[in-house]
mmCIF file of C-alpha atoms in Angstrom:
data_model
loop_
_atom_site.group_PDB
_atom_site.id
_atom_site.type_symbol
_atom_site.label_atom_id
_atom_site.label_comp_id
_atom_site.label_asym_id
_atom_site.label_seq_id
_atom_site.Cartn_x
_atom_site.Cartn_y
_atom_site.Cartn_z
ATOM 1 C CA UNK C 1 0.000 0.000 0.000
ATOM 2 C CA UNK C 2 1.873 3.314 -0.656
ATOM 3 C CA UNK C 3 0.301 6.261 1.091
ATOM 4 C CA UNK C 4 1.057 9.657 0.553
ATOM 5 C CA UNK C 5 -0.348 13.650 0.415
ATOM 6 C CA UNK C 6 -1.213 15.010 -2.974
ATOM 7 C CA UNK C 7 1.660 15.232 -5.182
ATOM 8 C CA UNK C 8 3.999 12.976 -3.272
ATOM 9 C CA UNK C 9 4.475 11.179 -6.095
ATOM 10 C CA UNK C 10 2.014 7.666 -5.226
ATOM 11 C CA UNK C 11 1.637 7.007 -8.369
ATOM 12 C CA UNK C 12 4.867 7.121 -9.765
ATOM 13 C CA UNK C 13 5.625 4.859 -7.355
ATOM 14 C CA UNK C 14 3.467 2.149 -7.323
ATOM 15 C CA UNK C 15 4.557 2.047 -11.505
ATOM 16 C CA UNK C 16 7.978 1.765 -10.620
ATOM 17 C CA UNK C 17 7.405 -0.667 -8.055
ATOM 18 C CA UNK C 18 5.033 -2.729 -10.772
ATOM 19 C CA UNK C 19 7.581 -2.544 -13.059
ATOM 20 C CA UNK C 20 10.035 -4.045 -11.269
ATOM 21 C CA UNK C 21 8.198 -7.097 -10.176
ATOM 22 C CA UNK C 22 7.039 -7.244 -13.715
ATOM 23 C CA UNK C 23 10.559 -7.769 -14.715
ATOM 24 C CA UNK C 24 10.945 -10.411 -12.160
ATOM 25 C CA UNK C 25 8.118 -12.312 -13.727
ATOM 26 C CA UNK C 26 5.191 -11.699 -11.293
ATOM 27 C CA UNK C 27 1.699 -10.973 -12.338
ATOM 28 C CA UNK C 28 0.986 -7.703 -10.452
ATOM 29 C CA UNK C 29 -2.272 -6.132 -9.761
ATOM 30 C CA UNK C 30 -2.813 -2.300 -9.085
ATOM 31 C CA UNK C 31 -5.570 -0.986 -7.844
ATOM 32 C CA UNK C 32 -6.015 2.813 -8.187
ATOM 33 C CA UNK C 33 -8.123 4.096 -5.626
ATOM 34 C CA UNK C 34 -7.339 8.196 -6.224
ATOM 35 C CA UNK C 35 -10.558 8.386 -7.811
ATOM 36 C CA UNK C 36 -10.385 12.393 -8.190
ATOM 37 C CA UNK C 37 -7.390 11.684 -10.091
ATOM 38 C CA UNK C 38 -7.412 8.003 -11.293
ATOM 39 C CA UNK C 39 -5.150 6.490 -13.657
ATOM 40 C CA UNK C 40 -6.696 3.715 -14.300
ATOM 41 C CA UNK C 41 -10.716 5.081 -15.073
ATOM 42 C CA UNK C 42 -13.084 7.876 -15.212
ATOM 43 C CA UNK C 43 -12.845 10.091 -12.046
ATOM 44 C CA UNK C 44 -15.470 9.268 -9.417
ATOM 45 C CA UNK C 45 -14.188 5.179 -10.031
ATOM 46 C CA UNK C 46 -11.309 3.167 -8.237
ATOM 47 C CA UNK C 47 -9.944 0.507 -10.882
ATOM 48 C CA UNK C 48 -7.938 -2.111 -10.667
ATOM 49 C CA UNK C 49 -5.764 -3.622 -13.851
ATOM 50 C CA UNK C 50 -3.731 -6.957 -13.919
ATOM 51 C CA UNK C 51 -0.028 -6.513 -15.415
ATOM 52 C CA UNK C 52 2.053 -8.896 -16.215
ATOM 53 C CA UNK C 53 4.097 -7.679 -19.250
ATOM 54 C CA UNK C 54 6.309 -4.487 -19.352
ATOM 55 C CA UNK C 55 5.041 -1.359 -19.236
ATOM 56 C CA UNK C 56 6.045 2.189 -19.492
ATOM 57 C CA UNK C 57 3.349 3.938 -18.087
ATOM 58 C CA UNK C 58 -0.598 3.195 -16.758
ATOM 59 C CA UNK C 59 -1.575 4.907 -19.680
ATOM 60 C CA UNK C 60 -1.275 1.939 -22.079
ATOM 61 C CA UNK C 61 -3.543 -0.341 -19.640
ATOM 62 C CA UNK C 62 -7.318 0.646 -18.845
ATOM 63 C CA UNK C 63 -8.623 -0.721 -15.935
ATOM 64 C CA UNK C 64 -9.824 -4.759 -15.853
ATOM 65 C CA UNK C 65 -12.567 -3.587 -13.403
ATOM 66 C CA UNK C 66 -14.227 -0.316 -12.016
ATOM 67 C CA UNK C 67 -15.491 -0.035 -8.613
ATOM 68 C CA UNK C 68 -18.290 3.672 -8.687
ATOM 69 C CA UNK C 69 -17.528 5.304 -5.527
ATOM 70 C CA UNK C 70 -19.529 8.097 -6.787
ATOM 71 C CA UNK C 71 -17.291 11.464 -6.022
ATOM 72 C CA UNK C 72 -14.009 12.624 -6.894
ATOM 73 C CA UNK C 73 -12.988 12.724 -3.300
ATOM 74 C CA UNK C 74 -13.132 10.215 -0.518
ATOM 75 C CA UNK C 75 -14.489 12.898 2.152
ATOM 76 C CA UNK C 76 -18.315 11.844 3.157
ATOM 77 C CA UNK C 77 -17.505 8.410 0.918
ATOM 78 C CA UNK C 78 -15.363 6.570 3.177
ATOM 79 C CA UNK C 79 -17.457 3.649 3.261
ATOM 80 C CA UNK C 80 -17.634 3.047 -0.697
ATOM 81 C CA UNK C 81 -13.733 4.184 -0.935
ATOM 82 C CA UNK C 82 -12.981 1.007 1.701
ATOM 83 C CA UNK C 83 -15.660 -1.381 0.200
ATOM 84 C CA UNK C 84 -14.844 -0.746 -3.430
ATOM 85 C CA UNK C 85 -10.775 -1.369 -2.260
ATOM 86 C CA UNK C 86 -11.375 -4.299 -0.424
ATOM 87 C CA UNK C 87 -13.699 -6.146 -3.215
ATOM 88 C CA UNK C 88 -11.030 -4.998 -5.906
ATOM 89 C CA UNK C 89 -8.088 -6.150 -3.772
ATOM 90 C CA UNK C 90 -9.925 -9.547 -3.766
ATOM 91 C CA UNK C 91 -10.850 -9.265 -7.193
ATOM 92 C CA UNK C 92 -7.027 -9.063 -8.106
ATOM 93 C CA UNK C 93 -5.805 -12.234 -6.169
ATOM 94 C CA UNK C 94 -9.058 -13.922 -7.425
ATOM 95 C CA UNK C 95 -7.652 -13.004 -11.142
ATOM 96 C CA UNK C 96 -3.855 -14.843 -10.033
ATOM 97 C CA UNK C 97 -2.394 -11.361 -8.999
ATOM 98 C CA UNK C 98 0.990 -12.490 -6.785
ATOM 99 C CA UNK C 99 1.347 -8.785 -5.618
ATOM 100 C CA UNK C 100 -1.474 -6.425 -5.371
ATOM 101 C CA UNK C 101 -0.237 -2.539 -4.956
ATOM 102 C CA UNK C 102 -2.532 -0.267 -3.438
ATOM 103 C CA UNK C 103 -2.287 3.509 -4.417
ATOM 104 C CA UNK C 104 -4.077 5.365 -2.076
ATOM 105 C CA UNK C 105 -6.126 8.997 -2.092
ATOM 106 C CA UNK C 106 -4.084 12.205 -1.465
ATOM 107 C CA UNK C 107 -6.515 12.233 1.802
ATOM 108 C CA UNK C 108 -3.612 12.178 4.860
ATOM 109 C CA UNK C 109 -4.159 15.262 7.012
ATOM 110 C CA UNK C 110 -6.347 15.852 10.048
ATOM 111 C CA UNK C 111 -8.844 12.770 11.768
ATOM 112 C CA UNK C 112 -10.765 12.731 7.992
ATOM 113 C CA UNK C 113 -7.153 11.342 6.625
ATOM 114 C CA UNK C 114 -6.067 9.265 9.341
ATOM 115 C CA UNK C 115 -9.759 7.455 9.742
ATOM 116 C CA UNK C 116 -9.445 6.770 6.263
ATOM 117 C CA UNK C 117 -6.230 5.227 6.096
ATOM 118 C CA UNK C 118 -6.173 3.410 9.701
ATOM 119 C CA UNK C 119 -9.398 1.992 8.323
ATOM 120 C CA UNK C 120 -8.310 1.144 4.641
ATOM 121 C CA UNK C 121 -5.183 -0.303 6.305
ATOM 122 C CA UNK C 122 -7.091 -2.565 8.795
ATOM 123 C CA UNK C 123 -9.534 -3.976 6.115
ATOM 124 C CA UNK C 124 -6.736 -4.361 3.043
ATOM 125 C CA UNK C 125 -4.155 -5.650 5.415
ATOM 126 C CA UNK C 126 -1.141 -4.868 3.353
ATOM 127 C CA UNK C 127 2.188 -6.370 4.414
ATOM 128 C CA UNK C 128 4.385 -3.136 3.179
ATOM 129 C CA UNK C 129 3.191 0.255 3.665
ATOM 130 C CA UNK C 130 5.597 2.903 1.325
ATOM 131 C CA UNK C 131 5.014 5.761 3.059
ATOM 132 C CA UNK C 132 6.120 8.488 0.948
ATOM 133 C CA UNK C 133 5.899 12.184 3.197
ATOM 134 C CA UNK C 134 7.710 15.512 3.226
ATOM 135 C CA UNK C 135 7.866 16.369 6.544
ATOM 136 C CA UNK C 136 5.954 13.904 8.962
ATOM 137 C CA UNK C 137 2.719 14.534 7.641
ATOM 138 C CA UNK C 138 1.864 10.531 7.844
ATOM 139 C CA UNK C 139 2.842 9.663 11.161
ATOM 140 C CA UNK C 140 -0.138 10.493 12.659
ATOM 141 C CA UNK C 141 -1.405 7.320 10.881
ATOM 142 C CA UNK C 142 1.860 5.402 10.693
ATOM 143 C CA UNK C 143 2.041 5.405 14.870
ATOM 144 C CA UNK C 144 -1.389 3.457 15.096
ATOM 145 C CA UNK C 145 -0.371 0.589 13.251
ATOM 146 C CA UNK C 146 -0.206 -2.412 15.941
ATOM 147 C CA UNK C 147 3.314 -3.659 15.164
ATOM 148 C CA UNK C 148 1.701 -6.870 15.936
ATOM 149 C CA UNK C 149 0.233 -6.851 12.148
ATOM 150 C CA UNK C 150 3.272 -7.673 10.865
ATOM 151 C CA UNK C 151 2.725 -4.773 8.872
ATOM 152 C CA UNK C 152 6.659 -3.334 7.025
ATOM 153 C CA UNK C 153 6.695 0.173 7.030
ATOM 154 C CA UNK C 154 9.352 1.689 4.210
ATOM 155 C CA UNK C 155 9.042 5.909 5.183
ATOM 156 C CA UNK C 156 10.717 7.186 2.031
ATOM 157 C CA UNK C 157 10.689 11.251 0.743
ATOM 158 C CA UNK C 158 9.008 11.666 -2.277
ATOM 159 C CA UNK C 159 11.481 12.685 -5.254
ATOM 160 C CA UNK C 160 12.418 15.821 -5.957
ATOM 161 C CA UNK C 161 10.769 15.811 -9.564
ATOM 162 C CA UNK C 162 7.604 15.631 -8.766
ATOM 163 C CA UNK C 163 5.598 18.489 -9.628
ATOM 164 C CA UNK C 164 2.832 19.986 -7.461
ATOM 165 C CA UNK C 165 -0.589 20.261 -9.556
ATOM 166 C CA UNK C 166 -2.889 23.541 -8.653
ATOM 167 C CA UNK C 167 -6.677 22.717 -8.558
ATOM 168 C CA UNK C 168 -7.558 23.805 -11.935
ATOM 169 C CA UNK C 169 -4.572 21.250 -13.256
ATOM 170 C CA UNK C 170 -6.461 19.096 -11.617
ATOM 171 C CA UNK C 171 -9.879 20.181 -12.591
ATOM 172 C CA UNK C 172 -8.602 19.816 -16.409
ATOM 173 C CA UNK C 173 -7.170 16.673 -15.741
ATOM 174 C CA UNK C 174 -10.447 15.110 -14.543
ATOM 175 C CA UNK C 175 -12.674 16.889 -17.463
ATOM 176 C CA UNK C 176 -10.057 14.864 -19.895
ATOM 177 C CA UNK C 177 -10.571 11.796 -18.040
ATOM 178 C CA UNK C 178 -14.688 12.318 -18.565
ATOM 179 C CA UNK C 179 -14.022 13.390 -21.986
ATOM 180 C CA UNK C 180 -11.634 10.235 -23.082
ATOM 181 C CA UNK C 181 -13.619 7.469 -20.939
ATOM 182 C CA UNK C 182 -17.140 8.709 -21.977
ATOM 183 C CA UNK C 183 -15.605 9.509 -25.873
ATOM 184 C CA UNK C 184 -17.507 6.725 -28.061
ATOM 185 C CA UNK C 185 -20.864 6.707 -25.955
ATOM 186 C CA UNK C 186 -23.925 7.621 -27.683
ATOM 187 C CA UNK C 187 -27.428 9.075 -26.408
ATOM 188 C CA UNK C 188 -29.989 6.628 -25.355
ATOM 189 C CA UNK C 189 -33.562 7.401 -25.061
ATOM 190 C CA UNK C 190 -35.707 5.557 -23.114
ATOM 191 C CA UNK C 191 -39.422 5.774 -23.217
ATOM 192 C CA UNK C 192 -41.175 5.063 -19.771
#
């Protein structure tokens, strides 16, 4: 599971890390769960894709199967951001996934962020947590853990080349998402 603020560079990460046990000749699953700013879907959806073939980026895989949480953040959806994780967590190893990789929401500061994760982490049950923070902007999550879990913690700083987004970066980035996803739909009328 890596967890991280916005722009930490979660995503990144979890590629590289896919890539590598790619090229070690494991079938890896992702599951994208930043659903404001999903790589794998349409915003509003957590996805989850099965790799097991090099890849440069997510962008040449589309998601094996969506999970609608229903909003582009996970504030006042906590419960549909933990269900939808869990079932496609379950849905990877189902599909023969040897390492699942969980990239979390930007959601980290304040009791919203560490309910979220203390509660994503006790339901997914990772065995690694990447931990990827500035400052110590995770600990307030990363000191609840019971060490009992058997749960690795890896606290790395993100790299220096990732860039910060502003909100209407982000805001275009999600319209593009709509746009490419919904692309080759059609109207449907429906007479009831």
């Amino acid at each position: 599971m890596v967890l991280g603020a916005t722009d930490t560079g979660k995503s990144i990460c979890t590629l590289l890390f896919a890539k590598f046990w790619v090229k070690h000749g494991r079938k890896v699953g992702i599951v994208d769960v930043d659903m404001g700013q999903s790589d794998l879907g349409p915003p509003t959806t957590i996805g989850m894709v099965l790799i097991n073939k090099p890849i440069k980026n997510l962008a040449e895989v589309s998601a094996d199967t969506l999970y609608f949480v229903g909003s582009t953040s996970p504030l006042n959806y906590f419960l549909p951001t933990i269900c939808g994780t869990k079932k496609l967590v379950d849905e990877g190893k189902k599909k023969g996934a040897e390492i699942i990789i969980v990239d979390t929401t930007g959601l980290v500061k304040g009791n919203p962020g560490r309910t979220l994760k203390e509660n994503m982490i006790d339901i997914i049950s990772p065995s690694h947590i990447i931990a990827l923070q500035r400052r110590d902007e995770l600990e307030h999550i990363l000191k609840n853990i019971n060490l009992t879990d058997r749960i690795v913690i890896h606290r790395l700083s993100p790299c220096t080349e990732v860039k910060r987004k502003t909100y209407f970066q982000r805001r275009e980035a999600r319209e593009e998402k709509f746009r490419e996803y919904f692309k080759q739909s059609s109207s449907l009328k429906i007479n009831l």
